[in-house]
Coordinates of C-alpha atoms and ligand atoms in Angstrom, one line a residue:
M143 CA -5.5 14.2 27.9
P144 CA -5.7 11.6 30.7
M145 CA -4.3 8.2 30.0
Q146 CA -5.4 4.9 31.5
N147 CA -3.6 1.6 32.0
V148 CA -6.3 -1.0 31.9
R149 CA -5.6 -4.4 33.4
T150 CA -6.6 -7.3 31.1
S151 CA -5.7 -10.9 30.5
P152 CA -5.1 -12.9 27.3
I153 CA -8.1 -13.8 25.2
E154 CA -8.0 -17.0 23.2
G155 CA -8.3 -17.0 19.5
Q156 CA -6.3 -14.0 18.5
K157 CA -4.1 -15.7 16.0
P158 CA -4.0 -13.7 12.7
G159 CA -4.9 -15.8 9.6
T160 CA -4.2 -15.4 5.9
S161 CA -4.9 -11.7 6.1
G162 CA -5.1 -10.3 9.7
L163 CA -7.5 -11.2 12.4
R164 CA -11.1 -11.9 11.4
K165 CA -13.9 -12.7 13.8
K166 CA -17.6 -12.3 14.1
T167 CA -18.3 -8.6 14.8
T168 CA -19.9 -9.6 18.1
V169 CA -16.6 -11.2 19.1
F170 CA -14.7 -8.0 18.3
Q171 CA -17.2 -6.0 20.4
R172 CA -16.6 -8.1 23.5
P173 CA -14.9 -6.3 26.4
H174 CA -11.2 -5.9 25.8
F175 CA -11.1 -8.0 22.6
L176 CA -10.2 -5.2 20.2
E177 CA -8.1 -3.4 22.8
N178 CA -6.0 -6.6 23.6
Y179 CA -5.3 -7.2 19.9
V180 CA -4.4 -3.6 19.2
Q181 CA -2.1 -3.4 22.2
S182 CA -0.5 -6.7 21.2
T183 CA 0.0 -5.4 17.7
F184 CA 1.7 -2.2 19.0
D185 CA 3.9 -4.3 21.3
G186 CA 4.6 -6.9 18.6
I187 CA 6.0 -4.3 16.3
G188 CA 8.3 -2.9 18.9
G189 CA 6.0 -0.2 20.2
I190 CA 4.7 2.9 18.4
E191 CA 6.3 5.7 20.4
G192 CA 7.1 8.6 18.0
K193 CA 5.8 6.7 15.0
T194 CA 3.4 7.6 12.3
L195 CA 0.5 5.3 11.4
V196 CA -2.0 5.2 8.6
I197 CA -5.5 4.1 9.7
G198 CA -8.6 3.4 7.7
G199 CA -11.1 0.7 6.9
D200 CA -13.8 -0.5 4.5
G201 CA -16.6 1.2 6.3
R202 CA -18.3 -2.0 7.6
F203 CA -20.3 -2.0 10.7
F204 CA -18.2 -1.2 13.8
N205 CA -15.5 0.6 11.6
D206 CA -16.5 4.0 13.2
Q207 CA -16.4 2.8 16.8
A208 CA -13.2 0.7 16.4
I209 CA -11.3 3.5 14.8
Q210 CA -12.0 5.8 17.7
I211 CA -10.7 3.2 20.1
I212 CA -7.6 2.7 18.0
L213 CA -6.9 6.4 17.9
R214 CA -7.2 6.7 21.7
M215 CA -4.8 3.7 22.1
A216 CA -2.4 5.1 19.6
S217 CA -2.3 8.4 21.5
A218 CA -1.8 6.7 24.8
N219 CA 1.0 4.6 23.3
G220 CA 2.9 7.7 22.3
A221 CA 2.3 7.7 18.5
K222 CA 3.4 10.9 16.9
K223 CA 0.8 11.0 14.2
C224 CA -2.1 9.1 12.6
I225 CA -3.1 9.7 9.0
V226 CA -6.7 8.7 8.7
G227 CA -9.0 8.5 5.7
Q228 CA -12.0 10.9 5.9
G229 CA -14.9 9.2 7.6
G230 CA -12.5 6.5 8.7
L231 CA -12.5 5.1 5.2
L232 CA -9.6 3.8 3.1
S233 CA -9.5 1.0 0.6
T234 CA -6.8 -1.5 1.3
P235 CA -4.7 -0.6 -1.7
A236 CA -5.1 3.1 -0.9
A237 CA -3.9 2.5 2.6
S238 CA -0.9 0.7 1.3
H239 CA -0.2 3.6 -1.0
L240 CA -0.6 6.1 1.7
I241 CA 1.9 4.3 4.0
R242 CA 4.5 4.4 1.2
L243 CA 3.7 7.9 0.0
R244 CA 4.0 9.4 3.5
A245 CA 6.8 7.2 4.6
A246 CA 4.7 6.1 7.5
D247 CA 5.9 3.4 9.9
G248 CA 3.0 1.2 9.2
G249 CA -0.8 1.1 9.2
L250 CA -3.9 -0.5 10.6
I251 CA -6.6 -1.6 8.2
L252 CA -10.1 -2.3 9.6
S253 CA -11.7 -4.9 7.3
A254 CA -12.7 -8.4 6.9
S255 CA -12.4 -7.9 3.2
H256 CA -14.7 -10.2 1.1
N257 CA -16.5 -11.5 4.3
P258 CA -20.0 -10.0 4.8
G259 CA -20.3 -7.1 7.3
G260 CA -22.9 -6.1 9.8
P261 CA -23.8 -6.7 13.5
D262 CA -24.2 -10.5 12.8
A263 CA -21.4 -10.7 10.2
D264 CA -17.7 -10.3 10.3
F265 CA -15.1 -7.7 11.3
G266 CA -11.3 -7.7 11.0
L267 CA -8.1 -5.9 11.7
K268 CA -4.8 -6.1 9.9
Y269 CA -1.4 -4.5 10.4
N270 CA 0.7 -3.5 7.4
G271 CA 4.4 -2.6 7.7
P272 CA 6.4 0.3 6.5
N273 CA 6.6 -1.1 2.9
G274 CA 2.8 -0.8 2.8
G275 CA 2.3 -4.6 2.7
P276 CA 0.7 -7.1 5.1
A277 CA 2.9 -8.0 8.1
T278 CA 5.1 -11.0 7.4
E279 CA 4.7 -14.2 9.2
A280 CA 7.5 -13.3 11.6
V281 CA 5.6 -10.2 12.6
T282 CA 2.2 -11.8 12.9
D283 CA 3.8 -14.6 15.0
E284 CA 5.2 -11.9 17.4
I285 CA 1.8 -10.2 17.6
F286 CA 0.1 -13.5 18.4
K287 CA 2.7 -14.2 21.1
R288 CA 1.9 -10.9 22.7
T289 CA -1.9 -11.7 22.7
T290 CA -1.1 -14.7 24.9
Q291 CA 0.9 -12.7 27.4
I292 CA -0.9 -9.4 27.7
T293 CA -1.6 -8.0 31.1
C294 CA -2.6 -4.4 30.4
Y295 CA -3.4 -2.0 27.6
R296 CA -3.0 1.8 27.4
I297 CA -5.9 4.0 26.3
A298 CA -6.6 7.8 26.5
A299 CA -9.8 9.1 27.9
A300 CA -11.1 11.4 25.2
D301 CA -14.2 12.3 23.3
D302 CA -14.6 10.9 19.8
L303 CA -12.7 12.8 17.1
D304 CA -14.8 14.2 14.2
L305 CA -13.4 12.2 11.3
S306 CA -15.4 14.2 8.7
K307 CA -13.2 17.3 8.8
L308 CA -10.2 17.2 6.5
G309 CA -7.0 18.7 7.9
T310 CA -4.7 18.4 10.9
H311 CA -6.1 18.1 14.4
S312 CA -4.4 17.5 17.7
F313 CA -5.4 14.7 19.9
G314 CA -3.5 14.9 23.2
D315 CA 0.2 14.9 22.2
M316 CA -0.6 13.1 18.9
T317 CA -1.5 14.7 15.6
V318 CA -4.4 13.3 13.5
E319 CA -4.4 14.3 9.9
I320 CA -7.6 13.5 8.1
V321 CA -7.1 13.0 4.3
D322 CA -9.3 12.5 1.3
P323 CA -9.2 8.8 0.8
V324 CA -9.4 8.9 -3.0
A325 CA -7.1 11.8 -4.1
D326 CA -3.6 10.3 -3.6
Y327 CA -4.7 7.0 -5.0
A328 CA -6.2 8.5 -8.1
D329 CA -3.0 10.5 -8.6
L330 CA -1.0 7.3 -8.5
M331 CA -3.2 5.6 -11.1
K332 CA -2.6 8.5 -13.5
T333 CA 1.1 7.8 -13.4
I334 CA 0.9 4.2 -14.4
I335 CA -2.3 4.0 -16.6
D336 CA -2.9 5.9 -19.8
F337 CA -5.9 8.0 -18.8
P338 CA -6.3 9.9 -22.1
K339 CA -6.4 6.6 -24.0
I340 CA -9.2 5.3 -21.8
R341 CA -11.0 8.6 -22.0
S342 CA -11.1 8.3 -25.8
L343 CA -12.3 4.7 -25.5
F344 CA -15.3 6.0 -23.5
E345 CA -15.8 8.9 -25.9
G346 CA -16.1 6.3 -28.7
G347 CA -19.1 4.8 -27.0
F348 CA -17.4 2.0 -25.1
R349 CA -19.8 0.8 -22.3
M350 CA -18.9 -0.6 -19.0
C351 CA -20.5 -1.7 -15.8
F352 CA -18.6 -1.5 -12.5
D353 CA -20.2 -3.2 -9.5
A354 CA -18.8 -1.7 -6.3
M355 CA -21.0 -4.1 -4.3
H356 CA -22.0 -1.4 -1.8
A357 CA -18.4 -1.5 -0.6
I358 CA -15.3 0.8 -0.4
T359 CA -14.5 1.1 -4.1
G360 CA -17.7 3.0 -4.8
P361 CA -16.1 6.5 -4.1
Y362 CA -12.9 5.5 -5.9
A363 CA -14.7 4.2 -9.0
H364 CA -17.1 7.1 -9.2
T365 CA -14.2 9.6 -9.1
I366 CA -11.8 7.7 -11.4
L367 CA -14.1 6.1 -13.9
E368 CA -16.9 8.6 -14.2
D369 CA -15.3 11.9 -13.2
M370 CA -11.8 11.5 -14.5
L371 CA -12.1 9.1 -17.4
G372 CA -15.5 10.3 -18.7
A373 CA -17.5 7.1 -18.4
P374 CA -21.2 7.9 -18.4
K375 CA -22.9 8.4 -15.0
G376 CA -24.4 5.1 -14.0
T377 CA -21.3 3.1 -15.1
V378 CA -20.7 2.5 -11.4
I379 CA -23.5 0.6 -9.7
N380 CA -23.9 -0.1 -6.0
G381 CA -21.4 2.7 -5.4
V382 CA -22.3 4.0 -2.0
P383 CA -20.5 2.1 0.8
S384 CA -22.9 0.8 3.4
P385 CA -22.0 -0.8 6.8
D386 CA -23.6 -4.1 5.8
F387 CA -22.8 -3.9 2.1
G388 CA -26.4 -3.7 1.2
K389 CA -26.8 -7.0 3.1
G390 CA -24.8 -8.6 0.3
H391 CA -21.6 -10.7 0.2
P392 CA -18.9 -8.3 -1.1
D393 CA -17.0 -11.1 -2.9
P394 CA -16.5 -10.4 -6.6
N395 CA -17.2 -13.7 -8.2
P396 CA -19.9 -15.0 -10.5
I397 CA -21.9 -16.3 -7.6
W398 CA -22.0 -13.1 -5.4
A399 CA -21.9 -10.7 -8.3
K400 CA -24.7 -12.4 -10.1
D401 CA -26.5 -9.2 -11.1
L402 CA -23.4 -8.1 -13.0
M403 CA -23.0 -11.5 -14.6
D404 CA -26.7 -11.4 -15.7
R405 CA -26.1 -8.0 -17.3
M406 CA -22.9 -9.2 -19.0
Y407 CA -24.5 -12.3 -20.4
G408 CA -27.9 -10.6 -21.2
A409 CA -29.2 -8.8 -24.3
D410 CA -27.5 -5.5 -25.0
A411 CA -24.6 -6.3 -22.6
P412 CA -22.0 -3.6 -22.0
D413 CA -18.5 -4.2 -23.5
F414 CA -16.8 -4.7 -20.1
G415 CA -17.9 -5.6 -16.6
A416 CA -16.0 -5.5 -13.3
A417 CA -16.5 -5.8 -9.6
S418 CA -14.5 -5.3 -6.4
D419 CA -14.7 -6.6 -2.9
G420 CA -15.4 -5.2 0.6
D421 CA -12.0 -3.5 1.0
G422 CA -11.3 -2.9 -2.7
D423 CA -8.3 -5.2 -3.2
R424 CA -10.0 -7.9 -5.3
N425 CA -11.4 -7.6 -8.8
M426 CA -13.6 -9.7 -11.1
V427 CA -13.4 -9.1 -14.8
V428 CA -16.0 -10.1 -17.4
G429 CA -16.4 -9.3 -21.0
R430 CA -19.6 -9.4 -23.0
G431 CA -20.6 -13.0 -22.5
A432 CA -17.0 -13.8 -21.5
Y433 CA -16.1 -14.4 -17.8
V434 CA -12.4 -14.3 -17.2
T435 CA -11.0 -16.4 -14.4
P436 CA -8.6 -14.5 -12.1
S437 CA -5.8 -16.9 -13.0
D438 CA -6.4 -16.1 -16.7
S439 CA -6.6 -12.4 -15.9
L440 CA -3.2 -12.5 -14.4
A441 CA -1.8 -14.2 -17.5
L442 CA -3.5 -11.7 -19.8
L443 CA -2.2 -8.7 -17.8
T444 CA 1.3 -10.2 -17.9
A445 CA 1.1 -10.6 -21.6
H446 CA 0.0 -7.1 -22.3
A447 CA 1.1 -4.9 -19.4
H448 CA 3.7 -3.2 -21.6
L449 CA 0.9 -1.4 -23.3
A450 CA 0.4 0.7 -20.1
P451 CA 2.8 3.6 -19.3
G452 CA 3.8 2.1 -15.9
Y453 CA 5.0 -1.1 -17.5
R454 CA 6.5 0.1 -20.9
D455 CA 9.9 -1.3 -20.0
G456 CA 8.5 -4.8 -19.4
L457 CA 8.2 -6.8 -16.3
A458 CA 11.0 -7.9 -13.9
G459 CA 9.1 -11.1 -13.2
V460 CA 5.8 -12.3 -12.0
A461 CA 4.5 -14.3 -9.0
R462 CA 1.3 -16.3 -8.3
S463 CA 0.1 -18.1 -5.2
M464 CA 0.4 -21.9 -5.4
P465 CA -3.3 -22.7 -6.0
T466 CA -3.5 -20.1 -8.8
S467 CA -3.5 -21.8 -12.3
R468 CA -0.3 -22.1 -14.2
A469 CA -1.5 -20.0 -17.1
V470 CA 0.8 -17.1 -16.0
D471 CA 3.8 -19.5 -15.9
R472 CA 3.3 -20.2 -19.6
V473 CA 3.2 -16.5 -20.5
A474 CA 6.2 -15.7 -18.3
A475 CA 8.2 -18.5 -20.0
S476 CA 7.4 -17.0 -23.4
L477 CA 8.5 -13.6 -22.2
G478 CA 11.7 -15.0 -20.7
I479 CA 10.9 -13.7 -17.2
D480 CA 10.9 -15.5 -13.8
C481 CA 7.6 -16.8 -12.4
F482 CA 7.6 -17.4 -8.6
E483 CA 5.1 -19.7 -6.8
T484 CA 4.2 -18.5 -3.2
P485 CA 1.9 -19.6 -0.5
T486 CA -1.7 -18.1 -0.4
G487 CA -1.9 -14.5 0.9
W488 CA -0.5 -11.2 -0.2
K489 CA 2.1 -11.1 2.6
F490 CA 4.3 -13.6 0.6
F491 CA 4.6 -11.2 -2.4
G492 CA 6.1 -8.3 -0.4
N493 CA 9.7 -9.5 -0.3
L494 CA 9.7 -10.3 -4.0
L495 CA 8.3 -6.9 -4.9
D496 CA 10.6 -5.0 -2.5
A497 CA 13.6 -6.9 -4.0
G498 CA 12.5 -5.9 -7.5
K499 CA 12.2 -9.6 -8.5
V500 CA 8.6 -9.3 -9.7
T501 CA 6.4 -6.5 -11.1
L502 CA 3.0 -8.2 -11.2
C503 CA 1.5 -10.8 -9.0
G504 CA -1.9 -12.5 -8.4
E505 CA -4.1 -15.1 -6.9
E506 CA -6.9 -17.3 -8.1
S507 CA -9.2 -15.6 -5.5
A508 CA -9.6 -12.4 -7.7
G509 CA -6.5 -10.6 -6.4
T510 CA -4.1 -9.0 -8.8
G511 CA -1.5 -6.3 -8.1
S512 CA 1.8 -4.8 -9.1
D513 CA 4.8 -3.1 -7.5
H514 CA 2.9 0.2 -7.4
V515 CA 1.7 -0.8 -3.9
R516 CA 2.1 -3.8 -1.6
E517 CA -1.4 -5.1 -1.7
K518 CA -3.6 -6.5 -4.3
D519 CA -5.5 -3.7 -6.0
G520 CA -9.0 -4.2 -7.5
L521 CA -9.5 -0.9 -9.3
W522 CA -5.9 -0.8 -10.6
A523 CA -6.5 -4.2 -12.3
V524 CA -9.7 -2.9 -13.9
L525 CA -7.8 0.2 -15.2
L526 CA -5.0 -1.9 -16.6
W527 CA -7.6 -4.0 -18.4
L528 CA -9.2 -0.9 -19.8
N529 CA -5.8 0.4 -20.9
I530 CA -5.2 -2.9 -22.7
L531 CA -8.7 -2.9 -24.3
A532 CA -8.2 0.7 -25.5
E533 CA -4.7 -0.1 -27.0
T534 CA -5.7 -3.4 -28.7
G535 CA -9.2 -2.4 -29.7
K536 CA -10.2 -6.0 -29.2
P537 CA -13.1 -7.3 -27.1
V538 CA -12.4 -9.4 -24.0
S539 CA -13.5 -12.6 -25.6
E540 CA -11.0 -12.2 -28.5
L541 CA -8.1 -11.3 -26.2
M542 CA -8.8 -14.4 -24.2
N543 CA -9.0 -16.6 -27.2
D544 CA -5.7 -15.2 -28.6
L545 CA -4.1 -15.9 -25.2
W546 CA -5.3 -19.5 -25.2
Q547 CA -4.3 -20.1 -28.8
A548 CA -0.8 -18.9 -28.0
H549 CA -0.3 -20.6 -24.7
G550 CA -2.9 -23.2 -24.2
R551 CA -5.8 -22.8 -21.8
C552 CA -5.7 -23.7 -18.1
Y553 CA -9.3 -24.7 -17.4
Y554 CA -9.9 -23.8 -13.7
S555 CA -12.4 -24.0 -10.9
R556 CA -12.5 -23.8 -7.1
F557 CA -14.9 -25.7 -4.9
D558 CA -15.5 -24.3 -1.4
Y559 CA -17.0 -26.5 1.4
E560 CA -17.9 -24.0 4.1
D561 CA -18.5 -24.3 7.8
V562 CA -17.3 -27.9 7.9
E563 CA -16.7 -29.2 11.4
S564 CA -13.1 -28.3 12.1
A565 CA -12.2 -31.8 13.4
K566 CA -13.5 -33.5 10.3
A567 CA -11.8 -31.1 7.9
G568 CA -8.5 -31.6 9.9
A569 CA -8.9 -35.3 9.8
M570 CA -9.5 -35.3 6.0
M571 CA -6.3 -33.2 5.5
D572 CA -4.3 -35.4 7.9
A573 CA -5.4 -38.6 6.1
L574 CA -4.5 -37.1 2.7
R575 CA -1.2 -35.9 4.0
S576 CA -0.3 -39.4 5.3
K577 CA -0.8 -41.1 2.0
L578 CA 1.0 -38.5 -0.3
N579 CA 4.1 -40.6 -0.7
A580 CA 2.1 -43.7 -1.8
L581 CA 0.1 -41.8 -4.4
V582 CA 2.5 -41.5 -7.3
G583 CA 1.5 -43.9 -10.0
V584 CA -1.9 -44.6 -8.5
K585 CA -4.9 -44.5 -10.9
A586 CA -7.9 -42.5 -9.7
G587 CA -10.8 -42.7 -12.1
D588 CA -9.3 -42.0 -15.5
L589 CA -6.2 -40.2 -14.2
V590 CA -2.9 -41.3 -13.0
V591 CA -1.0 -39.4 -10.2
E592 CA 2.3 -38.0 -11.4
A593 CA 3.4 -36.2 -8.2
A594 CA 1.9 -35.3 -4.8
D595 CA 3.3 -33.2 -2.0
E596 CA 2.5 -30.6 0.6
F597 CA 3.6 -27.2 -0.5
S598 CA 6.3 -25.4 1.5
Y599 CA 8.0 -22.2 0.6
L600 CA 11.5 -21.0 1.0
D601 CA 11.4 -17.2 0.5
P602 CA 14.2 -16.4 -2.0
V603 CA 14.8 -13.0 -0.4
D604 CA 15.0 -13.5 3.4
W605 CA 15.1 -17.4 3.3
S606 CA 12.2 -17.7 5.7
Q607 CA 10.4 -21.0 5.5
S608 CA 6.6 -21.5 5.5
S609 CA 5.4 -25.1 5.6
G610 CA 2.0 -26.7 5.5
Q611 CA 0.7 -24.4 2.7
G612 CA -1.6 -26.8 0.8
I613 CA -1.6 -30.3 -0.6
R614 CA -1.1 -30.6 -4.4
I615 CA -1.6 -33.5 -6.6
A616 CA -0.5 -33.4 -10.2
F617 CA -1.8 -35.9 -12.7
E618 CA -0.4 -37.1 -16.0
G619 CA -1.8 -35.1 -18.9
G620 CA -1.6 -31.6 -17.2
A621 CA -4.3 -31.9 -14.5
R622 CA -3.8 -30.7 -10.9
A623 CA -5.9 -30.7 -7.7
V624 CA -5.0 -28.6 -4.6
F625 CA -6.5 -28.9 -1.2
R626 CA -6.1 -26.4 1.6
L627 CA -8.0 -25.0 4.6
S628 CA -9.0 -21.4 4.4
G629 CA -7.4 -18.9 6.8
T630 CA -10.0 -16.2 6.6
G631 CA -13.2 -17.9 7.7
T632 CA -14.9 -17.1 11.0
Q633 CA -17.0 -20.2 11.5
G634 CA -15.9 -23.8 11.4
A635 CA -13.5 -24.8 8.6
T636 CA -13.6 -24.0 4.9
I637 CA -12.0 -26.6 2.7
R638 CA -10.9 -25.2 -0.7
L639 CA -10.4 -27.7 -3.6
Y640 CA -8.8 -26.1 -6.6
L641 CA -9.0 -27.9 -9.9
E642 CA -7.0 -27.3 -13.1
Q643 CA -6.6 -28.9 -16.5
L644 CA -4.3 -27.7 -19.2
E645 CA -5.5 -28.0 -22.7
T646 CA -3.3 -27.2 -25.7
D647 CA -5.3 -28.6 -28.6
P648 CA -6.5 -25.5 -30.5
A649 CA -9.7 -27.3 -31.3
K650 CA -10.6 -27.8 -27.6
L651 CA -10.2 -24.3 -26.2
Q652 CA -13.9 -23.3 -26.0
V653 CA -15.3 -26.2 -24.0
S654 CA -17.3 -25.7 -20.8
P655 CA -15.0 -25.8 -17.8
D656 CA -17.3 -28.3 -15.9
V657 CA -16.9 -30.8 -18.7
V658 CA -13.1 -30.5 -19.0
L659 CA -12.6 -30.6 -15.2
Q660 CA -14.9 -33.5 -14.5
K661 CA -12.1 -36.1 -14.5
V662 CA -9.8 -34.2 -12.2
R663 CA -12.7 -33.5 -9.9
D664 CA -13.6 -37.1 -9.7
A665 CA -10.0 -38.1 -9.1
A666 CA -9.5 -35.5 -6.4
L667 CA -12.7 -36.5 -4.6
S668 CA -11.9 -40.2 -4.8
I669 CA -8.3 -39.8 -3.5
S670 CA -9.3 -37.4 -0.7
Q671 CA -12.5 -39.1 0.3
L672 CA -13.6 -35.5 1.1
E673 CA -17.3 -36.2 0.8
P674 CA -17.6 -39.2 3.1
M675 CA -15.1 -37.8 5.6
T676 CA -16.9 -34.4 6.0
G677 CA -20.4 -35.6 5.4
R678 CA -20.7 -33.1 2.5
T679 CA -22.2 -34.1 -0.9
A680 CA -21.5 -30.9 -2.7
P681 CA -19.5 -27.7 -2.4
D682 CA -21.3 -24.6 -1.1
V683 CA -19.8 -22.3 -3.6
I684 CA -18.2 -23.1 -7.0
T685 CA -16.2 -20.3 -8.7
Ligands
VG1_82 C1 -8.5 -16.0 0.9 C2 -8.0 -16.2 -0.5 C3 -6.5 -15.7 -0.6 C4 -6.5 -14.2 -0.2 C5 -7.2 -14.0 1.2 C6 -7.3 -12.6 1.5 O1 -7.7 -16.7 1.8 O2 -8.0 -17.6 -0.8 O3 -6.1 -15.9 -1.9 O4 -5.2 -13.7 -0.2 O5 -8.5 -14.6 1.2 O6 -8.0 -11.9 0.6 P1 -8.2 -18.1 2.4 O7 -7.1 -18.4 3.5 O8 -9.5 -17.9 3.0 O9 -8.1 -19.1 1.3 V1 -9.0 -10.6 1.1 O10 -9.5 -9.7 -0.3 O11 -10.2 -11.5 1.9 O12 -8.1 -9.7 2.1
CO83 CO1 -10.2 -7.9 0.1

C-alpha cells in the first residue's frame, strides 16, 4: 500500500479542552485539520509503531469519513492493529472497556459527546490511554505542543475499508479487526449487575422509558434492556442512531430530554425513566414525577451500590468533580469512606481509579461511573439504578426522600450562559478572581461569604497540579456558588454558574429548588456582576 508524507503547517486552535478537541464539523473538514491533529496525537504519545488502537465513534455526521482517514494514517504510521466497532460505532464507555479488555495501547474516540451533530453542528476527537481513560493533562499538553510544530503527516493511499463486515481484515501491513460494538460491553454489565433480579422486576410489570436521543446508546439499550432483561419492546425510544441525532441536542437533561420529562410527569407515567447522551457516557434518571439531579444520583448510588454484585464488598472510596454537589460527601462520611474532590472532566478520576482509591465517581453534568471502565457510563448507571430499584422494591421518589431524611438535601441547579463574547466572559472571571481575598465576611443580599477561592488540584497519586479549575464561594448556612468557563463549547464562551444549598431540616426537604436557591443565586449574581459584565439578563439553559 503506497504511503505518502504530506507537507503541512500548524493550524491554530488545536488545544484539547475538557474532553478532547471539539470544533464545528466544518472546521474539522478543512484541509489538513483532522490529519494534523491525528498526527500530533500519534507523535504526542510517542508514536504508534507496532501498537494496537481501539477506534470508534458516536456515529455523528463525518464519523464515517473521519474514521477512514484515521485508519489510513494509523497504517502509514506503523500501527500493528486497529480494533474498530462495526460501522465505525462505539459508545465511549464501550471503547474504554475494549481498550482494557484487549490490552490495547490506547484508542481514538470520534465524538463531541452531548454537543449536537450534523454538517452545521459539532465534531470531536479524543485520545484515551492504555488504562481506557481520557488522556491526562500531561499527554494532552504534549499533543497540543505537537500541533504547534507539525510539518508533515503520514497517510496511506487506499480505498475505504468496508466497516460493516465483522472479522479480521488486512489493511497494508496493519490488521483491522471489526467487532460487534455491543457484545463485550453487555458481557461486562452481566458481571457487575444482577440481571436475573432486573428481569424479574420487568416480569412483575415494572415499566420504564429509556430515551436514547437518536444517539449511540440505542443499540446498547435495545440489546441489554429489551433483549437481555426482558423489558417490553418500546421501552427504548429514539433508539436508532442518526448522524444529526434526529436534529436534537443529545444532552440528557430536563431541557433537552423534555419528551421524556413530559411522560414521566404525565398521567400513567412509567415507573422509571432514563436518557443518555451522544456518545453514551452521560445519564439522566427520573422517577414517576421525581427528577433526580445527577449529584443526588451519585449520592444514592453510593449509598446502595452494595446491593449489586459488582459492589457487594463495599466501595473503596468515591470522587466527585468540584462543582458537583456535596451530597455524596455526606453519604461517604456516613459509610466511613474517602471522598475526593477533583477538577471537572473524567481525566482527573483515572489515577484515583487506577490506584484503587475510589470505586464510584461522578459529575453534576449527568456523568456517573465506576472502576469497571475509565469513562463515565450512562447505561451502567441506569442498570445500577434498576438493580437498586429491584432490590429495595421502593419507587424513586421514596428512595430519594429516604436519602434526604438521612443525610439532608443539597438543593442544586446549574445556570449556563452560552456563546458569551469570550473577552467579556474572561473579564468577568478576572474581576471575580481579583476580589476573592476581600470577599470573606462580605454580605451579599441575605448571605454572608464564609470562604472564597479558585480551585486547584493536587493529584494524590502522581502529584500533578492543575490550577485555575473554577471559582468557588461558600456562604454561611451551607450555600455555595461556583463559576467556571466551559471547556467543551465550540462557539464563544459558556459561563457555568453552579448553585447549591444544603438543607437538613426534615420539614423542608420537599421545597421547589428555585425557591430554596434564590438567595444564593442573588448573592452570586451580585458578587460577580455577571449580568452587567456580559450583557446577559438570564441564562440560556437552567438544569
Ligand atoms: C462538560 C461537563 C463536564 C464533562 C464534560 C465532558 O464540560 O461540565 O462535567 O466532563 O462536559 O462530558 P465543560 O468544560 O463544558 O463544563 V461529555 O459527555 O460532553 O464528554
Ligand atoms: Co458524553
